[in-house]
Coordinates of C-alpha atoms and ligand atoms in Angstrom, one line a residue:
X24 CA 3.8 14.6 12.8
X25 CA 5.9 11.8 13.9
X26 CA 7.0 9.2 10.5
X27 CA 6.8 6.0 11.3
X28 CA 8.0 3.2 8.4
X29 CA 7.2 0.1 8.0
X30 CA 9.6 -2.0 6.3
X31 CA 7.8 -5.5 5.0
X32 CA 4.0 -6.3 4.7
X33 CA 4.5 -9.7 5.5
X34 CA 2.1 -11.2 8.5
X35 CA 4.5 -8.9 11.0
X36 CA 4.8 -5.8 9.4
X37 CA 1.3 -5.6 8.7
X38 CA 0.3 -6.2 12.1
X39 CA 2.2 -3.8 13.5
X40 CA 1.4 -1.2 10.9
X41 CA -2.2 -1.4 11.6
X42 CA -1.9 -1.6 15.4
X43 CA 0.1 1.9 15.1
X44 CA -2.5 3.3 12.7
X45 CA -5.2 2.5 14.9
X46 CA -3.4 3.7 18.0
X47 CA -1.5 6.8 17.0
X48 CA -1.6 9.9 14.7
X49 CA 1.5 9.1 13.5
X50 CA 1.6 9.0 9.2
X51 CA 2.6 5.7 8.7
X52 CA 4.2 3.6 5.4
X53 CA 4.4 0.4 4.7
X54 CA 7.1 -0.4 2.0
X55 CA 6.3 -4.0 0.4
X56 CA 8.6 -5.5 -2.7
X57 CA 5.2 -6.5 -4.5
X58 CA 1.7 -5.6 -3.9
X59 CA 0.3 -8.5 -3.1
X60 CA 0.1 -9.7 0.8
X61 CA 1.9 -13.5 0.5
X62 CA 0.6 -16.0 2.7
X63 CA 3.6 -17.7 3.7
X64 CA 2.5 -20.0 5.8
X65 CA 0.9 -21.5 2.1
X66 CA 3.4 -21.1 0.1
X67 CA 3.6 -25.2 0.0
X68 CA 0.1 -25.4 -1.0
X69 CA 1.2 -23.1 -4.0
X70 CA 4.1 -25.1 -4.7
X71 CA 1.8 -28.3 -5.4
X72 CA -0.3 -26.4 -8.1
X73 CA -3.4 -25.2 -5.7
X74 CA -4.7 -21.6 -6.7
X75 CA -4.7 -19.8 -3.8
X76 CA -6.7 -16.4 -3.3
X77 CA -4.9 -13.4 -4.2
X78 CA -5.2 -10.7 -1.2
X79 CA -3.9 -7.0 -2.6
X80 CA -1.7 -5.2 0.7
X81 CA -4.1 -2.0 -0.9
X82 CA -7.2 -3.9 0.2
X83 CA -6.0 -5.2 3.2
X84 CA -5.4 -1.8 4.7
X85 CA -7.9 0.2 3.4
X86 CA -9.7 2.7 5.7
X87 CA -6.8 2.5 7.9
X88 CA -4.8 5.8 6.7
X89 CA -1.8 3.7 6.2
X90 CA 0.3 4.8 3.1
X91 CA 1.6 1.9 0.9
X92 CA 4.4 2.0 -1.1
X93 CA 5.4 -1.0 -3.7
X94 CA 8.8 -0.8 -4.1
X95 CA 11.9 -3.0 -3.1
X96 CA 14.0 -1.6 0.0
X97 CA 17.6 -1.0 -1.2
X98 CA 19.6 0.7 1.5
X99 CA 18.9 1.9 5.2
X100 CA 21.1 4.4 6.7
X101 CA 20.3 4.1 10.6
X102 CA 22.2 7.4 11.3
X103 CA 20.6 9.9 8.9
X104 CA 17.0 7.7 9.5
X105 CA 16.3 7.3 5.6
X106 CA 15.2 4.1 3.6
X107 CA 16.4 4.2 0.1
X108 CA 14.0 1.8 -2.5
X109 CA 14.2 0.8 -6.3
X110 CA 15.1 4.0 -8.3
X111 CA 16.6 5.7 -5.5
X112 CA 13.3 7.5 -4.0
X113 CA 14.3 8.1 -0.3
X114 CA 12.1 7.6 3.0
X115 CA 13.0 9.5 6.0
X116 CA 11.8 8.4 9.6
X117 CA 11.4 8.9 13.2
X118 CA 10.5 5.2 14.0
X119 CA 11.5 2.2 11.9
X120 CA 9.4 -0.9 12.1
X121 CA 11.8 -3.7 10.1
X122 CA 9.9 -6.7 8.7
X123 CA 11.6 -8.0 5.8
X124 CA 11.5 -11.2 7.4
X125 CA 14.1 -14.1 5.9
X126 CA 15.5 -15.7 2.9
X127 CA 16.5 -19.4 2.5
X128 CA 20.2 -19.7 3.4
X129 CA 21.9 -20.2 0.0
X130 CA 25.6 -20.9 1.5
X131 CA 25.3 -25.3 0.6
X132 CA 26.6 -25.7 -3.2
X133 CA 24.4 -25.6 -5.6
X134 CA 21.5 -24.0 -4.0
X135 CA 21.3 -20.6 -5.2
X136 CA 21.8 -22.3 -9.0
X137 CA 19.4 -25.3 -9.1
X138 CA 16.9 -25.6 -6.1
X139 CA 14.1 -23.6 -6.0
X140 CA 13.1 -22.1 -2.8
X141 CA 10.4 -20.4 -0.5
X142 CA 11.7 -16.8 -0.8
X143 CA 8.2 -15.4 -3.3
X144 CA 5.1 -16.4 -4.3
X145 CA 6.5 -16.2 -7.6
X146 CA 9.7 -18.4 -6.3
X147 CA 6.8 -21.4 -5.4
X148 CA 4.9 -20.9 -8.4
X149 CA 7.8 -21.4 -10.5
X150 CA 7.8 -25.0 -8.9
X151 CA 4.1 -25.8 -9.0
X152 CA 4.8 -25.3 -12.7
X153 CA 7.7 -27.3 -13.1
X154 CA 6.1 -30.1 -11.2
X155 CA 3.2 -30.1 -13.9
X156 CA 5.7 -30.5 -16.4
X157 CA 7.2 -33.6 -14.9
X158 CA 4.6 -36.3 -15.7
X159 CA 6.9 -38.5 -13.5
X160 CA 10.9 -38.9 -11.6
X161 CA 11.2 -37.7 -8.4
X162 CA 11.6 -34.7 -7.0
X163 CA 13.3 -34.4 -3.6
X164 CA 12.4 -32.0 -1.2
X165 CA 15.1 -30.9 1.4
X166 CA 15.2 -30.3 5.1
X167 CA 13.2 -32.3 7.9
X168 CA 11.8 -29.6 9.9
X169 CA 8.1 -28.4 9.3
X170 CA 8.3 -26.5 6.2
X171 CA 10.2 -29.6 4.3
X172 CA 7.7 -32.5 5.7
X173 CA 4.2 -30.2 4.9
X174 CA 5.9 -29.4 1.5
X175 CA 7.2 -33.5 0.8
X176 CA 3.1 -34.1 1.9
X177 CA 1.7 -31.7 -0.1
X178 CA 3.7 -32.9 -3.2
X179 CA 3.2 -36.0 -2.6
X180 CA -0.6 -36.1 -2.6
X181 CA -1.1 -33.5 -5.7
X182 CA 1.3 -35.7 -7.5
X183 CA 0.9 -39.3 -7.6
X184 CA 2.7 -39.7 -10.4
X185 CA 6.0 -38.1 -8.8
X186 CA 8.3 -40.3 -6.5
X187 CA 8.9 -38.1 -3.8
X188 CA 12.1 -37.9 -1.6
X189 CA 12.1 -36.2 1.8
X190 CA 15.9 -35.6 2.8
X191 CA 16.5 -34.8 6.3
X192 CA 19.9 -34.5 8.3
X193 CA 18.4 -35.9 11.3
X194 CA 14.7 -37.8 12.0
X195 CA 11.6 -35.3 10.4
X196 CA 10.0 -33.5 12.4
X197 CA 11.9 -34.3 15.4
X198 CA 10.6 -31.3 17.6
X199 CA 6.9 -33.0 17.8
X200 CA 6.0 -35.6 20.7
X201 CA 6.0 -39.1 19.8
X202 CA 2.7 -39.5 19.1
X203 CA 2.3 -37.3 16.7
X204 CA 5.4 -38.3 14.9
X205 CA 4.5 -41.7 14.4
X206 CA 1.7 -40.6 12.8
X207 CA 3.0 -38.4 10.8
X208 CA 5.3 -40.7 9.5
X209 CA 2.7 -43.3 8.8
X210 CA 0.9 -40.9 6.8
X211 CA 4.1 -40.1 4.7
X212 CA 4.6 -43.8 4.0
X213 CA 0.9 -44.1 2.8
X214 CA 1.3 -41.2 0.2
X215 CA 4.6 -43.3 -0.8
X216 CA 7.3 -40.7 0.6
X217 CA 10.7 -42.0 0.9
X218 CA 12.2 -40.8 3.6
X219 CA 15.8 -40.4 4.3
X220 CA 18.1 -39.3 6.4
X221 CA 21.6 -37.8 5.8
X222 CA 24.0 -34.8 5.2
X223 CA 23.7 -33.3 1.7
X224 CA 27.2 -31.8 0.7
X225 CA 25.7 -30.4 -3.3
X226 CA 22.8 -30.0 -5.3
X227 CA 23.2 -30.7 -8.4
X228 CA 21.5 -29.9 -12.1
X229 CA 20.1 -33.4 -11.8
X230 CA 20.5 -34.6 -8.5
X231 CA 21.4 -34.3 -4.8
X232 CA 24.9 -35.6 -3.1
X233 CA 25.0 -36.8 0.2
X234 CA 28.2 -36.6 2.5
X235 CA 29.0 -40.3 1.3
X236 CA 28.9 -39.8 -2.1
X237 CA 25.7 -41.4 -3.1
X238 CA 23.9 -39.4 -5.6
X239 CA 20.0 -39.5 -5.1
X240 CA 18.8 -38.2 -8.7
X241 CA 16.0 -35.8 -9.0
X242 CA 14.1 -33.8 -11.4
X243 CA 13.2 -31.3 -9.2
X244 CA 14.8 -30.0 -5.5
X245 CA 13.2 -27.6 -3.2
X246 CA 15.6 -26.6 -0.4
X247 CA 13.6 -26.3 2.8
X248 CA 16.9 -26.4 5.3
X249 CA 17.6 -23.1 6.7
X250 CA 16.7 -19.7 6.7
X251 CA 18.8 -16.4 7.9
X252 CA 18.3 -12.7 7.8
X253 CA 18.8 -10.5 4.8
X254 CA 22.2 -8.5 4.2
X255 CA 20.2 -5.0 4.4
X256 CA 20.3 -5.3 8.1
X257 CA 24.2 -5.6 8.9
X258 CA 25.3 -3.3 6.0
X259 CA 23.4 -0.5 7.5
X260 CA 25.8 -1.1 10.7
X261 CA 22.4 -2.7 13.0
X262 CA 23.7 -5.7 15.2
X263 CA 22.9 -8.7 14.1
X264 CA 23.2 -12.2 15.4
X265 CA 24.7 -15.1 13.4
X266 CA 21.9 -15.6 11.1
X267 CA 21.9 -12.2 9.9
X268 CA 19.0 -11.5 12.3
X269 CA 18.5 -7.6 14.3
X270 CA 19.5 -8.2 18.0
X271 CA 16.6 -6.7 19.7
X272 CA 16.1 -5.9 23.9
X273 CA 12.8 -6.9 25.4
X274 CA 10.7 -3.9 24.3
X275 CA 11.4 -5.0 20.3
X276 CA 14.1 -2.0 20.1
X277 CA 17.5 -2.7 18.4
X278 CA 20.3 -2.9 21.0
X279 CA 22.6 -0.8 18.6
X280 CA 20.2 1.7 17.4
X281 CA 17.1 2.8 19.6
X282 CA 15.0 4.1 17.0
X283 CA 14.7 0.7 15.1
X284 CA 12.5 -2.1 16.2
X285 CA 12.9 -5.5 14.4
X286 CA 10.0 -8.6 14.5
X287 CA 9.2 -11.5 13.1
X288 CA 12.0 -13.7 11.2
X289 CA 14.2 -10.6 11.2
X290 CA 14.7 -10.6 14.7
X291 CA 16.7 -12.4 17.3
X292 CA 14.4 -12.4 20.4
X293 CA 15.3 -13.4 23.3
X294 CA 13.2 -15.1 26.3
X295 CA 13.7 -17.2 28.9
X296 CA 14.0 -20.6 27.1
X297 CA 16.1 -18.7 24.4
X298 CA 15.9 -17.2 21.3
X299 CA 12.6 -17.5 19.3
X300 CA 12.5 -19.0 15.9
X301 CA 10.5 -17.8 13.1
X302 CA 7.1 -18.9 12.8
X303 CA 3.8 -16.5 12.2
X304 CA 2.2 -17.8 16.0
X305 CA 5.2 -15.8 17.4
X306 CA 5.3 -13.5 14.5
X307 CA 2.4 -11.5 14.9
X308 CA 2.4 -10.8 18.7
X309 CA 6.1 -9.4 18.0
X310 CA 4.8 -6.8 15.4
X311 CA 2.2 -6.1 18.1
X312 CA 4.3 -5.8 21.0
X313 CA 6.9 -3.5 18.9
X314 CA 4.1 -1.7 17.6
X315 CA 3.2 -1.2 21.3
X316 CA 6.6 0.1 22.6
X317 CA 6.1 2.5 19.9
X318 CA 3.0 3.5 21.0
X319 CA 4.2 3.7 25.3
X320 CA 7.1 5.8 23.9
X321 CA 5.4 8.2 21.9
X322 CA 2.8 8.5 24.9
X323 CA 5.9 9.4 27.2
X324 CA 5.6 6.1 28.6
X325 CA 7.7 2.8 29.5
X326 CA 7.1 -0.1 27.3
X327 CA 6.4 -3.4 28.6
X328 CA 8.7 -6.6 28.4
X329 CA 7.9 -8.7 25.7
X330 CA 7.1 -12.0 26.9
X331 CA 5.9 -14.7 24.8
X332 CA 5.0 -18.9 24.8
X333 CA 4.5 -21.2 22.0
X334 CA 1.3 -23.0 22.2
X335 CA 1.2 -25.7 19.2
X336 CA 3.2 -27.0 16.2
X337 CA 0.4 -27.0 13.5
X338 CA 1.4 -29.6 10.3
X339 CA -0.8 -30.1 7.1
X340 CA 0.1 -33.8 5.9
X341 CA -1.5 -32.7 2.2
X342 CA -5.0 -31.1 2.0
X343 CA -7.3 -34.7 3.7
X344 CA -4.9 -35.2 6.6
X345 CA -2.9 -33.4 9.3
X346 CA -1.3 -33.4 13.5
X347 CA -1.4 -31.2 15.8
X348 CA 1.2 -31.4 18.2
X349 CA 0.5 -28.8 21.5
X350 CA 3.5 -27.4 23.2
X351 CA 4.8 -26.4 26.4
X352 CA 5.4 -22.5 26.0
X353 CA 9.1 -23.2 25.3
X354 CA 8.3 -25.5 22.2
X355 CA 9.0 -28.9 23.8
X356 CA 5.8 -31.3 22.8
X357 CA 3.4 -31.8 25.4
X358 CA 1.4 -35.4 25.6
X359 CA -1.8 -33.6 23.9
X360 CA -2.1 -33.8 20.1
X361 CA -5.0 -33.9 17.5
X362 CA -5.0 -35.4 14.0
X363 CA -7.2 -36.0 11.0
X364 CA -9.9 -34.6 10.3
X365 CA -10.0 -32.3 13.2
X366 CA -6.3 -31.4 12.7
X367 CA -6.9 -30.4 8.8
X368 CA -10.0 -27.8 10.6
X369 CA -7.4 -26.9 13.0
X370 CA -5.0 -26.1 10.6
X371 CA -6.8 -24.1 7.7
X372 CA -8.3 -21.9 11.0
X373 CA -4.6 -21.1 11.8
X374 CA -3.6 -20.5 8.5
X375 CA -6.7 -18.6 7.4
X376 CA -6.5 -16.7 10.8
X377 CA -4.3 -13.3 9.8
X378 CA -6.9 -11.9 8.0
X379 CA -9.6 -11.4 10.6
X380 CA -7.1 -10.9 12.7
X381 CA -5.9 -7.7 10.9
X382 CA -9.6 -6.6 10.3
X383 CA -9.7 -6.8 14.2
X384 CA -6.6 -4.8 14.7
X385 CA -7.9 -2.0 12.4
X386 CA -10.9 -1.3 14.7
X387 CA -8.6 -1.0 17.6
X388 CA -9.0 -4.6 19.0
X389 CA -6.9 -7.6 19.7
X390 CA -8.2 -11.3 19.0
X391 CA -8.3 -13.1 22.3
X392 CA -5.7 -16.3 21.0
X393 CA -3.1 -13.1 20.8
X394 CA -3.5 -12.4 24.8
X395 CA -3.0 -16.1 25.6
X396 CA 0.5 -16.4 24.3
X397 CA 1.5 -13.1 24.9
X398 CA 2.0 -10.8 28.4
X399 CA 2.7 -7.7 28.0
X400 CA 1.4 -5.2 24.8
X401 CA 2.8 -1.8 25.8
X402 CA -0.4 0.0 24.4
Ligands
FAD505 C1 5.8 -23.3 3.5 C2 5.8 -22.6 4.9 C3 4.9 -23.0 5.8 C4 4.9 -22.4 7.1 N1 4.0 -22.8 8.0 C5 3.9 -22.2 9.2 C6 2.9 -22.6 10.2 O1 2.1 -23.5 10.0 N2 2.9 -21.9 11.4 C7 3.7 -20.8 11.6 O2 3.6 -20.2 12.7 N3 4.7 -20.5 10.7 C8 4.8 -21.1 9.5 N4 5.8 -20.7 8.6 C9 6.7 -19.6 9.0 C10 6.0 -18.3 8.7 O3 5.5 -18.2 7.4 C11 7.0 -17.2 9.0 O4 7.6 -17.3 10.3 C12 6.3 -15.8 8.8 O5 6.0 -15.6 7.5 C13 7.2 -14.6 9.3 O6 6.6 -13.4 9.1 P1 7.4 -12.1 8.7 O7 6.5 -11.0 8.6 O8 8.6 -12.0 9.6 O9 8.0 -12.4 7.2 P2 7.3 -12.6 5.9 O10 5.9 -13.1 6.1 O11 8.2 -13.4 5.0 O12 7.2 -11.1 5.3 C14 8.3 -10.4 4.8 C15 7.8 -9.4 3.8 O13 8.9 -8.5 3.4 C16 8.9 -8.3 2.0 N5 10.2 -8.1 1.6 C17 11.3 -8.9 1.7 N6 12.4 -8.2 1.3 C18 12.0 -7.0 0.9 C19 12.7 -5.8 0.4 N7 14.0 -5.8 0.2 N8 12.0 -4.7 0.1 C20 10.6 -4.7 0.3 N9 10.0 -5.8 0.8 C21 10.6 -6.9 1.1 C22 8.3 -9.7 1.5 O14 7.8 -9.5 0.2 C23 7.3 -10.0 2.5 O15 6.0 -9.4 2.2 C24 5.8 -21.4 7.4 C25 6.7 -21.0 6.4 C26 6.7 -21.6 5.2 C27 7.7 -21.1 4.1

């Protein structure tokens, strides 16, 4: 029987376990860190103190034959095809499905030793609970791109008594349309977010310095700017691309090693407008489409291209408010955007969407949003 592993049960690796346990006779695994399945695309929410719903990996795979294994990945060797995890049990396989996803880049100052970060559940919990403590100060959240400005929003709202600073090196959010932007940045000034722009060279115990000395105090930083790939990939002698991330050809396959497919934030995946960045829209239909060239391979067949188009930029401003910016499918805003209250319905549909998705998936479908932004599945 053929072993297939499944490296990650994050929103990708999930995916494309369940597509191959539906589609195959293969035995699969799924090796997660911790037994619970992290709803990234929350993790803000978390930060600000909201209890979110706790979804076991066990129960979201039940009654698909998939075998999961909690347990921390320590060590691939690509040419023997084995996995080594926490206490040195080891993994072989015919087909490796790597979806570890990404860390927050720790290489500015100070990071690694006084931010706190998006890397675990735990990691934003650890925040929401230092917030509480606060009663007051400010707290400044870095990095203007989507993650920073729906975490500066969230904090902001959940905390009026916390003066919240939203650092960015250039203007936030500047991949959204005009429209939406102003808006968003109307809403920030009405929760009272001071926003700033400018290079941060440290962080500090206590405080943040910019590249002109200035020292903006706070109580509390959460480092939003920059993610890359983890080490596990390069050590085991996979190409990678700058960002640590596995270089992948258009079927999902690792250009150095054939039996590996990479997805999600883990991999550098190239189409016409360049290569993808990490977000779950994209993320899922990658775990699909790999889990599809599986599928065409083991079936003697040729796996399709992977093609792929963004279709929105969806941004929470706090739990009341929120813009949508739609895209054209390389990212660049389109005119068309939606905010308030239809933007906050939007957005919890999106981010409660994985789910049902999976449920889908283990009875052998696909949702239909999945076949608008992608061409090509290879099952
Ligand atoms: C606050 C926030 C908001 C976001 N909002 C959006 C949004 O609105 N829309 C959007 O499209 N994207 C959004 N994103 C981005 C999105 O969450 C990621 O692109 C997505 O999670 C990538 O999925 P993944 O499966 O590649 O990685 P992940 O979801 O991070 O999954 C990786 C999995 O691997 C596990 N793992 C890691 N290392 C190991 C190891 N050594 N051993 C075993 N297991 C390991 C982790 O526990 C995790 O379960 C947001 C991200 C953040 C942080």
């Amino acid at each position: 029987m053929t072993e297939i592993l499944v490296l990650g049960a994050g929103y990708t690796g999930m995916a494309a376990a369940i597509r191959l346990a539906a589609k195959t006779r293969a035995h699969i695994t799924l090796i997660n860190a911790s037994p619970r399945f992290t709803e990234r695309l929350r993790l803000h929410q978390t930060a600000a103190g909201e209890k979110l719903a706790d979804h076991a990996i066990q129960d979201v795979i039940s009654g698909t034959g998939i075998d999961f294994v909690q347990a921390r990945v320590r060590g691939i060797d690509a040419e023997r095809h084995e996995v080594t995890v926490d206490g040195g049990r080891v993994f072989g396989y015919d087909k490796l499905v790597y979806a570890l996803g990404a860390v927050t880049d720790l290489s500015m100052p100070g990071v690694a030793e006084h931010a706190f970060v998006y890397n675990s559940y735990r990691e934003a919990e650890r925040l929401a609970v230092r917030l509480g403590e606060l009663g007051g100060g400010t707290v400044v959240v870095a990095g203007g791109g989507l993650t920073g400005v729906e975490s500066a929003t969230e904090i902001a709202e959940a905390h009026p008594e916390l003066h919240v600073v939203l650092l960015s090196r250039g203007r936030p959010a500047a991949m959204m349309g005009r429209g939406a932007r102003d808006y968003l940045m109307r809403a920030m000034d009405r929760l009272g977010i001071e926003v700033r722009e400018g290079g941060v060279t440290k962080v500090l115990p206590d405080g943040v310095e910019l590249s002109d000395g200035e020292i903006i105090p706070s109580e509390a930083t959460l480092w939003t700017a920059g993610t890359k790939g983890l080490p596990l990939a390069a050590q085991a002698g996979l190409t990678v691309d700058a960002h640590g991330r596995i270089v992948v050809d258009e079927t999902l396959r690792s250009v150095s090693h054939p039996d590996v497919y990479a997805v999600g934030d883990s991999a550098a995946i190239s189409q016409s407008y360049g290569v993808m960045h990490g977000t779950c829209q994209g993320g899922i239909p990658t775990g699909l489409a790999a889990a599809g060239s599986i599928i065409a391979v083991l079936r003697g067949r040729r796996p399709k291209p992977f093609r792929f188009g963004y279709f929105h930029q969806p941004l929470s401003i706090g739990r009341k408010d929120g813009v949508i910016q739609f895209t054209r499918p390389d990212d660049s805003p389109r005119r068309a955007y939606l905010k308030g209250a239809w933007a906050v319905r939007y957005k919890e549909t999106v981010s409660g969407s994985p789910l049902p998705t999976y449920r889908l998936l283990a009875k052998g479908l696909v949702p239909v949003w999945m076949f608008l932004l992608v061409v090509g599945f290879g099952s």
